[in-house]
Short mmCIF file of C-alpha atoms in Angstrom, two decimals:
data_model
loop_
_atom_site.label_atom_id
_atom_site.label_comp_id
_atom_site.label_asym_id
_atom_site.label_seq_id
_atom_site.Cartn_x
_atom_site.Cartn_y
_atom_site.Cartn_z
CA UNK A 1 -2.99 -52.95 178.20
CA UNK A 2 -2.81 -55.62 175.21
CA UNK A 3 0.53 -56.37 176.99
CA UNK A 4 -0.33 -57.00 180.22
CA UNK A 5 -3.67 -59.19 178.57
CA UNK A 6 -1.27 -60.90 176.01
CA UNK A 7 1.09 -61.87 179.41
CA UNK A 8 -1.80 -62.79 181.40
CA UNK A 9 -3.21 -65.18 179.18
CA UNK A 10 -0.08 -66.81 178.49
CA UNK A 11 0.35 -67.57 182.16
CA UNK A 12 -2.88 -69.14 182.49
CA UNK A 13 -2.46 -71.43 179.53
CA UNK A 14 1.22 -72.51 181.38
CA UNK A 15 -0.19 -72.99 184.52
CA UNK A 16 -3.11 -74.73 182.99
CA UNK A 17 -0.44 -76.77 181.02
CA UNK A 18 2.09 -77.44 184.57
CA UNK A 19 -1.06 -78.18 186.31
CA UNK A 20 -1.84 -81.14 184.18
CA UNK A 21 1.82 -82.36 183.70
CA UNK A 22 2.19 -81.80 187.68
CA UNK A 23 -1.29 -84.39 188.25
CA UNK A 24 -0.08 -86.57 186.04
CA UNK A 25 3.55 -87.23 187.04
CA UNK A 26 2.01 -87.42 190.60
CA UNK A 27 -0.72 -89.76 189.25
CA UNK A 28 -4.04 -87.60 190.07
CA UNK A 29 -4.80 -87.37 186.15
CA UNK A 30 -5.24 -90.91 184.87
CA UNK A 31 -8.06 -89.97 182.06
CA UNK A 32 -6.87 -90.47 178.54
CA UNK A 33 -8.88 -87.45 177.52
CA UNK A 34 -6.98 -85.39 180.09
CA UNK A 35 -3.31 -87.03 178.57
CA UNK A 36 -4.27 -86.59 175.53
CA UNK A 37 -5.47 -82.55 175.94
CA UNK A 38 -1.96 -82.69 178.16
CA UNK A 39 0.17 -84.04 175.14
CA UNK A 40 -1.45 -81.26 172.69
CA UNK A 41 -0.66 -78.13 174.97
CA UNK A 42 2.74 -79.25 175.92
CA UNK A 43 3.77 -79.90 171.64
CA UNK A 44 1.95 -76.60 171.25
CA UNK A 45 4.55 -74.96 174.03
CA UNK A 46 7.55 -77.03 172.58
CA UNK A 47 6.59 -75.75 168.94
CA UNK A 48 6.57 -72.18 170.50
CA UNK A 49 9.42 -72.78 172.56
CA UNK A 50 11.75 -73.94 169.48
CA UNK A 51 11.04 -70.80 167.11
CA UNK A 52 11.32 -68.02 169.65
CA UNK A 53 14.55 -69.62 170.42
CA UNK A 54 15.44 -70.17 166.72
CA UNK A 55 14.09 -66.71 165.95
CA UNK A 56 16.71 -65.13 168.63
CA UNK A 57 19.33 -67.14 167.44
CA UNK A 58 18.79 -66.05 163.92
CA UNK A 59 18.47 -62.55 164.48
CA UNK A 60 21.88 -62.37 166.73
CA UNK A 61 23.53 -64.07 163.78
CA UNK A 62 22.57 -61.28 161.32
CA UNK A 63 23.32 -58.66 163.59
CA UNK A 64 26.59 -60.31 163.89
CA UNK A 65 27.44 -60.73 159.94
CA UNK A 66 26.36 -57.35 159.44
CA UNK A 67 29.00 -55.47 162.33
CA UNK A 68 31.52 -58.29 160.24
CA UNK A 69 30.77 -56.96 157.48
CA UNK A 70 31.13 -53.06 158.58
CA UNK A 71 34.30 -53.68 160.43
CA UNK A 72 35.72 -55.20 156.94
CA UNK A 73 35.30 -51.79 155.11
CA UNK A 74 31.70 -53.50 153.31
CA UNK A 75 28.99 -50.60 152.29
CA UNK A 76 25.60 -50.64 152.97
CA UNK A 77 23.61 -54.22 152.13
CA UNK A 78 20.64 -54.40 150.22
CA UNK A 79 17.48 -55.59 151.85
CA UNK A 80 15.25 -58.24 150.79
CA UNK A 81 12.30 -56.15 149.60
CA UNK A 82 14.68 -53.74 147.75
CA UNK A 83 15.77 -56.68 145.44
CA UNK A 84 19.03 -55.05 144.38
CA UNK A 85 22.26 -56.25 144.23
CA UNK A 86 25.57 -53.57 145.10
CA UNK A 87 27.68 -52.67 142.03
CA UNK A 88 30.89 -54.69 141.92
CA UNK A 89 32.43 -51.70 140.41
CA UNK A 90 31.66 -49.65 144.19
CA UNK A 91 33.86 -52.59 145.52
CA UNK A 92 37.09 -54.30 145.41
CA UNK A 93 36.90 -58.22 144.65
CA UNK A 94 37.14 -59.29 147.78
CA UNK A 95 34.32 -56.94 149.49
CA UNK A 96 31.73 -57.84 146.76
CA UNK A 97 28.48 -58.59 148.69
CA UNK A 98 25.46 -59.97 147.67
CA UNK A 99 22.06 -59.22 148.36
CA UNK A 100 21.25 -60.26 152.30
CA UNK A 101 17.72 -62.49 152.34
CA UNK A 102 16.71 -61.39 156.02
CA UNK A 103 14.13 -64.59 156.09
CA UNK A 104 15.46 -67.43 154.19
CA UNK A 105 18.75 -66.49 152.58
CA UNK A 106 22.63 -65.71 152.45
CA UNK A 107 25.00 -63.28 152.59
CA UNK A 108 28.42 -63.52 150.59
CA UNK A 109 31.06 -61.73 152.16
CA UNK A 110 34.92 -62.26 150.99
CA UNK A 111 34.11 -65.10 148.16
CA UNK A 112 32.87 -67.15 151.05
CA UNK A 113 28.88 -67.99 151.52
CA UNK A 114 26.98 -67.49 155.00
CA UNK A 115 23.89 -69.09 154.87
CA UNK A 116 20.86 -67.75 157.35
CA UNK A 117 18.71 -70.78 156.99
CA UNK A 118 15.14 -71.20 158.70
CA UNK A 119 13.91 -74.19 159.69
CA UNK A 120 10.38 -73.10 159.90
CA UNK A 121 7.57 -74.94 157.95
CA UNK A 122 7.18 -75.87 154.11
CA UNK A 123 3.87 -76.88 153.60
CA UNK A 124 0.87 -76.53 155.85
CA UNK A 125 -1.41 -80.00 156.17
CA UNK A 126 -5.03 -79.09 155.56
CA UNK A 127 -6.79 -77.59 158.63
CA UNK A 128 -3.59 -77.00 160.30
CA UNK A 129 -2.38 -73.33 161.13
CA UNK A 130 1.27 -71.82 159.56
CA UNK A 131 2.61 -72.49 162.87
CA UNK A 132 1.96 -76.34 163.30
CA UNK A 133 3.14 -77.04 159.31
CA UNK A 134 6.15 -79.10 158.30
CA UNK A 135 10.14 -78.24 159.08
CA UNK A 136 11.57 -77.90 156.40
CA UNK A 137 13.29 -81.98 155.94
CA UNK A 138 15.13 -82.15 152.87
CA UNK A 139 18.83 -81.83 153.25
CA UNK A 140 20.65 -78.33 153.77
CA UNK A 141 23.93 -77.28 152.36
CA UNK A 142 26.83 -77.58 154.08
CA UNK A 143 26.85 -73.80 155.48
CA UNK A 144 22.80 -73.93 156.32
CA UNK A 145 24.46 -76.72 158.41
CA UNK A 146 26.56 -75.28 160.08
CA UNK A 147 23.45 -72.71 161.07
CA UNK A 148 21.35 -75.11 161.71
CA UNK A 149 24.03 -77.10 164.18
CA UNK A 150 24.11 -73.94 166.31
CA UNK A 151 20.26 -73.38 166.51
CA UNK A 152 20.05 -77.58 167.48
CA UNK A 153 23.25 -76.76 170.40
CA UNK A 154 21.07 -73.73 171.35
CA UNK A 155 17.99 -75.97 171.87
CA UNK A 156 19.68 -78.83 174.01
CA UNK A 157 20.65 -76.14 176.81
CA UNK A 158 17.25 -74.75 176.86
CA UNK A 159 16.19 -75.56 180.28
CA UNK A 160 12.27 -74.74 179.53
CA UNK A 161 12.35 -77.38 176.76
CA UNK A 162 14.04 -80.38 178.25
CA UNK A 163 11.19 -79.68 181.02
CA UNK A 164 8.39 -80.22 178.13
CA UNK A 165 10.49 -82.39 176.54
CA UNK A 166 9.89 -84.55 179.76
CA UNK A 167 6.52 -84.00 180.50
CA UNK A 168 5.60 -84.44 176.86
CA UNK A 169 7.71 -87.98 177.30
CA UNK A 170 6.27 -89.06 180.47
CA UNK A 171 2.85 -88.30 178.94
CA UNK A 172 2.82 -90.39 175.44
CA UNK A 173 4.35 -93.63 177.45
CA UNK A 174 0.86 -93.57 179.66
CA UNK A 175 -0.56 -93.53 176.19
CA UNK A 176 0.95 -96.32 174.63
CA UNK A 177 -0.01 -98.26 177.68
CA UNK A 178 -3.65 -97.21 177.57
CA UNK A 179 -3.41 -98.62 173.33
CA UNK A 180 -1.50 -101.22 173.87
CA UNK A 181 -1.85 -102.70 177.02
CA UNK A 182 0.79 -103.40 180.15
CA UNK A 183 1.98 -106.58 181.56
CA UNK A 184 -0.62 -106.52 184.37
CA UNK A 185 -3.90 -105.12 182.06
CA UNK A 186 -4.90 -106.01 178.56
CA UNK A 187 -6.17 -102.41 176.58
CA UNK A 188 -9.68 -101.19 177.68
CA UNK A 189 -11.89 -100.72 174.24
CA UNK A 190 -13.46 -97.72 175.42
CA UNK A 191 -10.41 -96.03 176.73
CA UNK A 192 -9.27 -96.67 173.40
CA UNK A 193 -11.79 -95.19 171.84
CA UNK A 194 -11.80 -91.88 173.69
CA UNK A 195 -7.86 -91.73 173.26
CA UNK A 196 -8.57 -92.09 169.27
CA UNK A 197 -11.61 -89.63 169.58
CA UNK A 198 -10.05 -86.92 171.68
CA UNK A 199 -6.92 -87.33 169.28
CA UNK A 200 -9.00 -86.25 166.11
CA UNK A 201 -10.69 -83.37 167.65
CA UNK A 202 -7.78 -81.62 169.16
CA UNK A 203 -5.56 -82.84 165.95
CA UNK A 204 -3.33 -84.40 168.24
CA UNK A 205 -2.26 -86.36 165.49
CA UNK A 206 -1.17 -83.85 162.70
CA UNK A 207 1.21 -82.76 166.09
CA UNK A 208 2.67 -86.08 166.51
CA UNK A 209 3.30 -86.02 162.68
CA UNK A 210 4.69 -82.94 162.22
CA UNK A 211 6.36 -82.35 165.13
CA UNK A 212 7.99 -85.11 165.65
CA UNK A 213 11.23 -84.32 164.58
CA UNK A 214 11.72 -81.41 167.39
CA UNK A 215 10.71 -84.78 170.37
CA UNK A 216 13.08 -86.43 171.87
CA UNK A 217 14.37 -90.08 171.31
CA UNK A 218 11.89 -92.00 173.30
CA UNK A 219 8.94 -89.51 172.69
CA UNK A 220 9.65 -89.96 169.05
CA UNK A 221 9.45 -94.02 169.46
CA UNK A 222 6.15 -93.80 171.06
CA UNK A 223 4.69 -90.93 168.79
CA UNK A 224 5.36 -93.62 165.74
CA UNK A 225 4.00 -96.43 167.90
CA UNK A 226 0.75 -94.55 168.72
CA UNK A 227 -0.37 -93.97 165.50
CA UNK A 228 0.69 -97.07 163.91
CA UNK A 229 -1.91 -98.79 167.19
CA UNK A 230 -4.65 -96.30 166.30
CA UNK A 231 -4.44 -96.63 162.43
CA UNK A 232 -5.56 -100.26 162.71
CA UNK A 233 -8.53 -99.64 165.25
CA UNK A 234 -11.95 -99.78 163.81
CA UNK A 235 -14.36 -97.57 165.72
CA UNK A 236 -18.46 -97.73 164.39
CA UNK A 237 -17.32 -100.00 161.88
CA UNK A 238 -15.31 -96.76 160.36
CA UNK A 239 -11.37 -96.83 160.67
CA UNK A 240 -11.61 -93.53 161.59
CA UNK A 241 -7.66 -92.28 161.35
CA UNK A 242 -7.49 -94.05 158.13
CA UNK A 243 -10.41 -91.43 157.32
CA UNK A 244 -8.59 -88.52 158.74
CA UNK A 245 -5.19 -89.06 157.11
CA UNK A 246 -7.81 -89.06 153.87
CA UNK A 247 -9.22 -85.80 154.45
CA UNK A 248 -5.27 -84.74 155.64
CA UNK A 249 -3.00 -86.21 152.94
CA UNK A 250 -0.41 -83.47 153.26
CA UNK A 251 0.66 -85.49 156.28
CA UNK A 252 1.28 -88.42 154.09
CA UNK A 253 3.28 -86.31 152.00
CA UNK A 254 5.43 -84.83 155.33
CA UNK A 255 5.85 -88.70 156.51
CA UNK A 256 7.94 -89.26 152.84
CA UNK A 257 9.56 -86.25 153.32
CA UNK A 258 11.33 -87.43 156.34
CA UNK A 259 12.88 -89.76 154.43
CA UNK A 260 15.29 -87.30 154.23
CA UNK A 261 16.70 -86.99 157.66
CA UNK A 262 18.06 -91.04 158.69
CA UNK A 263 16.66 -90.47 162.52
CA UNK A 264 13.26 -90.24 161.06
CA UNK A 265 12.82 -92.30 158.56
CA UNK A 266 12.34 -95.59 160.47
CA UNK A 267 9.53 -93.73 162.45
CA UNK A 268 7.35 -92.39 159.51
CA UNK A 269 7.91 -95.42 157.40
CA UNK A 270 5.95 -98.01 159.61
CA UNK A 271 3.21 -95.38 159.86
CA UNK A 272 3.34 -95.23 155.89
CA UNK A 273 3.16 -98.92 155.34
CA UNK A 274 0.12 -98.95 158.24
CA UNK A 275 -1.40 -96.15 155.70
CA UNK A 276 -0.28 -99.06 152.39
CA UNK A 277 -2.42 -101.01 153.73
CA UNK A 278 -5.97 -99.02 153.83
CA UNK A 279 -7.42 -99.03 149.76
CA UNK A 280 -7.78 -94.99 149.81
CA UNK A 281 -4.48 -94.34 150.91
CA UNK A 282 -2.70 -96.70 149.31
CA UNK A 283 -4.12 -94.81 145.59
CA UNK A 284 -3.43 -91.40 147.21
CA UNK A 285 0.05 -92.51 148.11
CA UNK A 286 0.59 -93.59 144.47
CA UNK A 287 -0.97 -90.84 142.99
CA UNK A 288 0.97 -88.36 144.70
CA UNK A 289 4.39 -86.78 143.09
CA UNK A 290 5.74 -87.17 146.57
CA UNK A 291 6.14 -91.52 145.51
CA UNK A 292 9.42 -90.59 143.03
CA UNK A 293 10.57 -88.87 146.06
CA UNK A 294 10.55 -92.32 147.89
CA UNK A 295 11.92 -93.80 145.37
CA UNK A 296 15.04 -91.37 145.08
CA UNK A 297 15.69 -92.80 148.57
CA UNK A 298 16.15 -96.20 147.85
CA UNK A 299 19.46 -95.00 145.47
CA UNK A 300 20.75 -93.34 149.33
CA UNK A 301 24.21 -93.94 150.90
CA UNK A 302 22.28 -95.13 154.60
CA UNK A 303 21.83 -98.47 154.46
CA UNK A 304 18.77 -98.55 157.19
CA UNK A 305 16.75 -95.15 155.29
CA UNK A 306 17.37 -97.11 151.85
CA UNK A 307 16.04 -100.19 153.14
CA UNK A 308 13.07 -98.87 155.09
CA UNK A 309 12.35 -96.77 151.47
CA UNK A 310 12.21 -100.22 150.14
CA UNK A 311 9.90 -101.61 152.31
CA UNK A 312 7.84 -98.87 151.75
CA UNK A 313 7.65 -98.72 148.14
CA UNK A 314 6.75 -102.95 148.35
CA UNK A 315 4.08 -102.40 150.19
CA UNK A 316 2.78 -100.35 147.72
CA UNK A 317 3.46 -102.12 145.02
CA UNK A 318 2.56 -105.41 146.18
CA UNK A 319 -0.35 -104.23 148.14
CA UNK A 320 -3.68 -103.86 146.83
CA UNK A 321 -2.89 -105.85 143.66
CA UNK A 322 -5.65 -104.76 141.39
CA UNK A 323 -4.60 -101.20 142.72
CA UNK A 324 -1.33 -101.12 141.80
CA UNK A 325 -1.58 -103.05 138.83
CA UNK A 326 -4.22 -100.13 137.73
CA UNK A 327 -1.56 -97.04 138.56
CA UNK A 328 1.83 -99.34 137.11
CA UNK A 329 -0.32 -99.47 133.41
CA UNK A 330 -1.81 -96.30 133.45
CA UNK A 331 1.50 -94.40 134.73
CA UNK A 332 3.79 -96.83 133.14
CA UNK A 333 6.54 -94.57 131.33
CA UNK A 334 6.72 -91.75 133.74
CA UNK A 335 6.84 -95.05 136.74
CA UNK A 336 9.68 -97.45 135.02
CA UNK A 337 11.50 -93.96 133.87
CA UNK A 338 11.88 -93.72 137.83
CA UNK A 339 12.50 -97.48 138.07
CA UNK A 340 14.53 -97.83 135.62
CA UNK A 341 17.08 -95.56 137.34
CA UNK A 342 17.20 -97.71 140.16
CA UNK A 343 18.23 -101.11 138.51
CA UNK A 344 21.07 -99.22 136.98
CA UNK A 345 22.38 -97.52 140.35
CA UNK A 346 25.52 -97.86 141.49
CA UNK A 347 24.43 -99.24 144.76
CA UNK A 348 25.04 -102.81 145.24
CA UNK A 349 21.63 -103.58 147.58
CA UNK A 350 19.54 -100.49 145.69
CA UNK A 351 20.08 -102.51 142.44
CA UNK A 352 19.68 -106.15 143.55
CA UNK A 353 16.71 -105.31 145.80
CA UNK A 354 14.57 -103.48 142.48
CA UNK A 355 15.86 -106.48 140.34
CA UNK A 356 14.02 -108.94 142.79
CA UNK A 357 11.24 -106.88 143.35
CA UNK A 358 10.73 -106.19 139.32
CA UNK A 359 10.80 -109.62 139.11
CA UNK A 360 7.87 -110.16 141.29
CA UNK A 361 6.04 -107.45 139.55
CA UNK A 362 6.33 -108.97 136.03
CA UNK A 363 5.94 -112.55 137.23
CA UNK A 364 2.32 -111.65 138.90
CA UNK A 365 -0.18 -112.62 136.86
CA UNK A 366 -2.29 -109.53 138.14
CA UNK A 367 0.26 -107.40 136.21
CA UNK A 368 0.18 -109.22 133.07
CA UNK A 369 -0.75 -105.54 130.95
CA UNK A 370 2.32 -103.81 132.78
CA UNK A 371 4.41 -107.25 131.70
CA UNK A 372 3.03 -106.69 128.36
CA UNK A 373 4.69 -103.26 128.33
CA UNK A 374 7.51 -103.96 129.68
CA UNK A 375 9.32 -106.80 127.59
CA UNK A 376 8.01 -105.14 124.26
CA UNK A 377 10.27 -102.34 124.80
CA UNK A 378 13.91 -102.63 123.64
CA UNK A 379 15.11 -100.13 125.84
CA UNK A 380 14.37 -102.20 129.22
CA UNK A 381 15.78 -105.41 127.04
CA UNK A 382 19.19 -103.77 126.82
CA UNK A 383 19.29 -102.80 130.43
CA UNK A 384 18.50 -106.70 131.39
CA UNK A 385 21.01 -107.58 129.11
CA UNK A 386 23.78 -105.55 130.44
CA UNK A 387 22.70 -106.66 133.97
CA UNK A 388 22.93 -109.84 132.90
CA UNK A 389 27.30 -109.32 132.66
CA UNK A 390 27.20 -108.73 136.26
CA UNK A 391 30.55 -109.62 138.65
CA UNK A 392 28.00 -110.62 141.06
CA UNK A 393 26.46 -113.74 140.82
CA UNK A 394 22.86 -112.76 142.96
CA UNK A 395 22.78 -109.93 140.50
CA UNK A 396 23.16 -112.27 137.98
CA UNK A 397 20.36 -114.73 139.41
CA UNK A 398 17.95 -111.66 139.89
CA UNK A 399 18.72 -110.44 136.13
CA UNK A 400 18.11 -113.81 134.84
CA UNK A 401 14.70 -114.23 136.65
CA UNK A 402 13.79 -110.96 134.91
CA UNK A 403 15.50 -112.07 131.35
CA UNK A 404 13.22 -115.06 130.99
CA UNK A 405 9.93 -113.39 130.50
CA UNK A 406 11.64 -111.37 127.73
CA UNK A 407 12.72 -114.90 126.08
CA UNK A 408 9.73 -116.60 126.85
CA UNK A 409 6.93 -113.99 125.70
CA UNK A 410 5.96 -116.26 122.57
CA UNK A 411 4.49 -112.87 121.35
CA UNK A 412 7.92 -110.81 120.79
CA UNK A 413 7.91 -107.66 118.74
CA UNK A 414 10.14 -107.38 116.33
CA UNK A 415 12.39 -105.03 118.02
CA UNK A 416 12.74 -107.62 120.91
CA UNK A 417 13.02 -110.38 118.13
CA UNK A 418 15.77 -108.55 116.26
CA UNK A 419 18.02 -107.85 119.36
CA UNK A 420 17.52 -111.22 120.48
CA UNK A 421 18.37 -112.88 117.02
CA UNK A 422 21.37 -110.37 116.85
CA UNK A 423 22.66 -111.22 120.01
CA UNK A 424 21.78 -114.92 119.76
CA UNK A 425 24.86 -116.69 119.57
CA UNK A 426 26.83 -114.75 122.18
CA UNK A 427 23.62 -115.22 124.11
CA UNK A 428 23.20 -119.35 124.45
CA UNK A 429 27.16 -119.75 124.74
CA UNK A 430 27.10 -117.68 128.16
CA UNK A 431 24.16 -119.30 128.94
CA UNK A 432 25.55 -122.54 129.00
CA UNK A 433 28.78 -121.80 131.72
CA UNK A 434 25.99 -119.20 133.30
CA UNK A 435 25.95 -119.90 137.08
CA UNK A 436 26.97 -123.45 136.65
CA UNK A 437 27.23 -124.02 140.74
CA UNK A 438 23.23 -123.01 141.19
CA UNK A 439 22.29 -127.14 141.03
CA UNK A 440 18.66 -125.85 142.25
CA UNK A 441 15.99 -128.18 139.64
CA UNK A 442 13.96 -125.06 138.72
CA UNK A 443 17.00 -123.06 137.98
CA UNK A 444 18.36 -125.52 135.73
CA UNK A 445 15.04 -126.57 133.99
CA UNK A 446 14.34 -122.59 133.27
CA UNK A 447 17.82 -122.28 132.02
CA UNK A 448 17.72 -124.95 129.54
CA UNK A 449 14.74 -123.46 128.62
CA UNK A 450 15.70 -120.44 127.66
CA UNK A 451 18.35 -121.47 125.75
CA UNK A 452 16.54 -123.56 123.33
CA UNK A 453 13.94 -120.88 123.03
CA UNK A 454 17.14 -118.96 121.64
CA UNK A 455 18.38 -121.50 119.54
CA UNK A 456 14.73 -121.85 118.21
CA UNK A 457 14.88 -117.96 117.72
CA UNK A 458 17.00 -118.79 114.11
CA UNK A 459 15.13 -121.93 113.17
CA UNK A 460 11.91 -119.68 112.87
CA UNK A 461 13.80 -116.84 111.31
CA UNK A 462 15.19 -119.48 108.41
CA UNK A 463 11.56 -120.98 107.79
CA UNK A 464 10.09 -117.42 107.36
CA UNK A 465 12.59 -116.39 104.94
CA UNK A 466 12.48 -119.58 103.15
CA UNK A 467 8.73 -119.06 102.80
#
């Protein structure tokens, strides 16, 4: 009997669900209340959908490991909630086995490792059930890959899912047009406002967050779009998704995470900078752990994820000056231990783009107790310094914007004094043949500057010890 119920409400909530994607492909349903209930059920049958078929896949793989493992002589293997691990001395080398993780593990079976990896969720946003949380995005190993390559070719024959896939498709373009207008019709306000509305009460929008990584291509595009249109709108003088990613910041935290995967992060990272640019979020976003983790991607072989990090972490920096300023003196050694890191990576644009953008920070005048910091430790002196010995003569430029304030603070410790007066003369004669093509005025006034204020580094020196 709880069978046949179980079955027959599932069938109602599909035919509910093909009903609406059926009037709205034909054009019946126009209502954004009525796309935007469509676009929830549909991610909520996609979500399903993807871990039944994951789950099957998973389970035939285990069932096959395990008749490898008995036609290769192996014994009996250990289950998770045993905890044990077979004697090696029951075994010959090549047959040890190790203990088999039936949800989220690996099996090691003649020296080589078989990883069963799920891709369910890792954290659950606030409000949001176990089965709407974030995949997992950080980066598998190379045999979780493998796994996770024959779930993904699993998924792309599914004939079910490429159905939702384009409903759910069809369904967010006719929301984008209701937000942002078409060529014929400028966006209604109060359309608007019951697409923004609708989308808080059914948390549409933790689903276009979190599941965004299962859409497809051009469902993806316009999931980013949408949110990045309804961040901005204010609605009762309240911006009420600013508000909601407040009260949900775990979906701030999944946004950085998919930093991690390079077909995601330029579709999380204009929704993060949208988020920069609201007061609350912007502290929540620097107050959370998750910000070294954005920073770790700037130091990232992509060229497009490092880049979009970059963005990112300007907009936070930049933004909100009195903000930022705030969390850069207050956090200062566990921040510039993390930025430090970068300005000594062995990426090329990772290391020129945190040289120009430290720059800016110690130039601002809202930052002048971070600045303060900075150049009175000898430690970030000697990294300028060996920046400064660049091959590369932007590099060079960058280090030497960043080199001045050191040499111009008229209030040096005596740390920075003695490394200065100790360096002094190798100092002012590399100065002098330093980037002799840059004929720009400023460049050249700076630079003369800073090599008298070296040369005046020993004339003060000789007048205190004469005293």
């Amino acid at each position: 009997k709880k069978k046949k119920k179980k079955k027959k409400r599932k069938k109602k909530k599909m035919s509910f669900i093909t009903k609406i994607a059926k009037d709205i492909f034909q054009g019946k349903e126009k209502s954004p209340k009525s796309l935007v209930k469509g676009a929830n059920a549909i991610i909520e049958q996609i979500v399903e959908q993807i871990e039944r078929t994951q789950k099957e896949q998973q389970e035939a793989q285990i069932q096959n490991i395990g008749e490898e493992i008995t036609n290769n002589g192996g014994g009996t293997i250990k289950g998770e909630e045993e905890n044990e691990f077979m004697s090696s001395d029951t075994l010959s080398n090549d047959q040890t086995i190790n203990t088999t993780q039936y949800n989220h593990g690996s099996i090691r079976m003649n020296g080589h490792e078989i990883t069963v990896e799920n891709e369910f969720r890792k954290s659950t946003p606030a409000g949001m059930t176990e089965a709407h949380s974030m995949p997992d995005l950080k980066k598998h190993n190379s045999t979780a890959n493998v796994t996770q390559t024959t779930i993904s070719n699993s998924l792309e024959g599914n004939k079910v899912l490429n159905k939702y896939f384009s409903e759910l498709s069809n369904i967010l373009s006719r929301i984008k047009a209701i937000l942002y207008g078409t060529q014929q019709s400028e966006p209604k306000a109060a359309e608007v406002e019951i697409v923004i509305k609708e989308s808080i009460k059914c948390r549409l929008i933790d689903k276009l967050v979190v599941e965004l990584p299962h859409f497809p291509f051009e469902a993806r595009k316009d999931a980013s779009q949408i949110i990045c249109n309804i961040l901005k709108v204010k609605l009762e003088e309240k911006y009420l998704v600013m508000m909601y990613f407040k009260e949900n910041e775990g979906l701030l935290a999944a946004m950085i995470d998919g930093y991690a995967r390079a077909n995601l992060a330029l579709l999380y990272g204009p929704i993060l900078r949208e988020c920069a640019g609201n007061s609350d979020l912007h502290t929540l976003l620097l107050s959370s752990e998750k910000l070294y983790d954005l920073m770790s991607y700037l130091d990232v072989d992509n060229f497009e994820v490092a880049s979009d990090a970059f963005k990112t972490l300007k907009a936070l920096l930049r933004g909100h000056k009195r903000i930022s300023s705030d969390f850069m003196n207050t956090q200062f050694n566990t921040f510039f231990k993390h930025y430090n890191k970068l300005l000594l990576s062995n990426n090329y644009v990772t290391k020129l783009q945190s040289l120009k953008l430290l720059s800016d920070i110690l130039q601002d005048r809202a930052n002048f107790k971070t600045m303060k910091k900075y150049i009175g430790k000898e430690s970030n002196l000697k990294i300028v310094m060996t920046l400064l010995l660049s091959k590369s003569k932007l590099i060079q430029y960058q280090t030497f914007q960043v080199f001045k304030v050191f040499v111009a603070n008229p209030k040096k410790s005596e740390e920075i004094k003695s490394i200065l007066h100790y360096n002094r003369e190798r100092l002012i004669a590399y100065l002098e043949s330093f980037l002799n093509d840059n004929k720009e005025e400023l460049f050249l006034k700076e630079k003369s500057h800073i090599i008298q204020s070296l040369k005046d580094l020993d004339d003060k020196k000789k007048t205190v010890n004469k005293k």
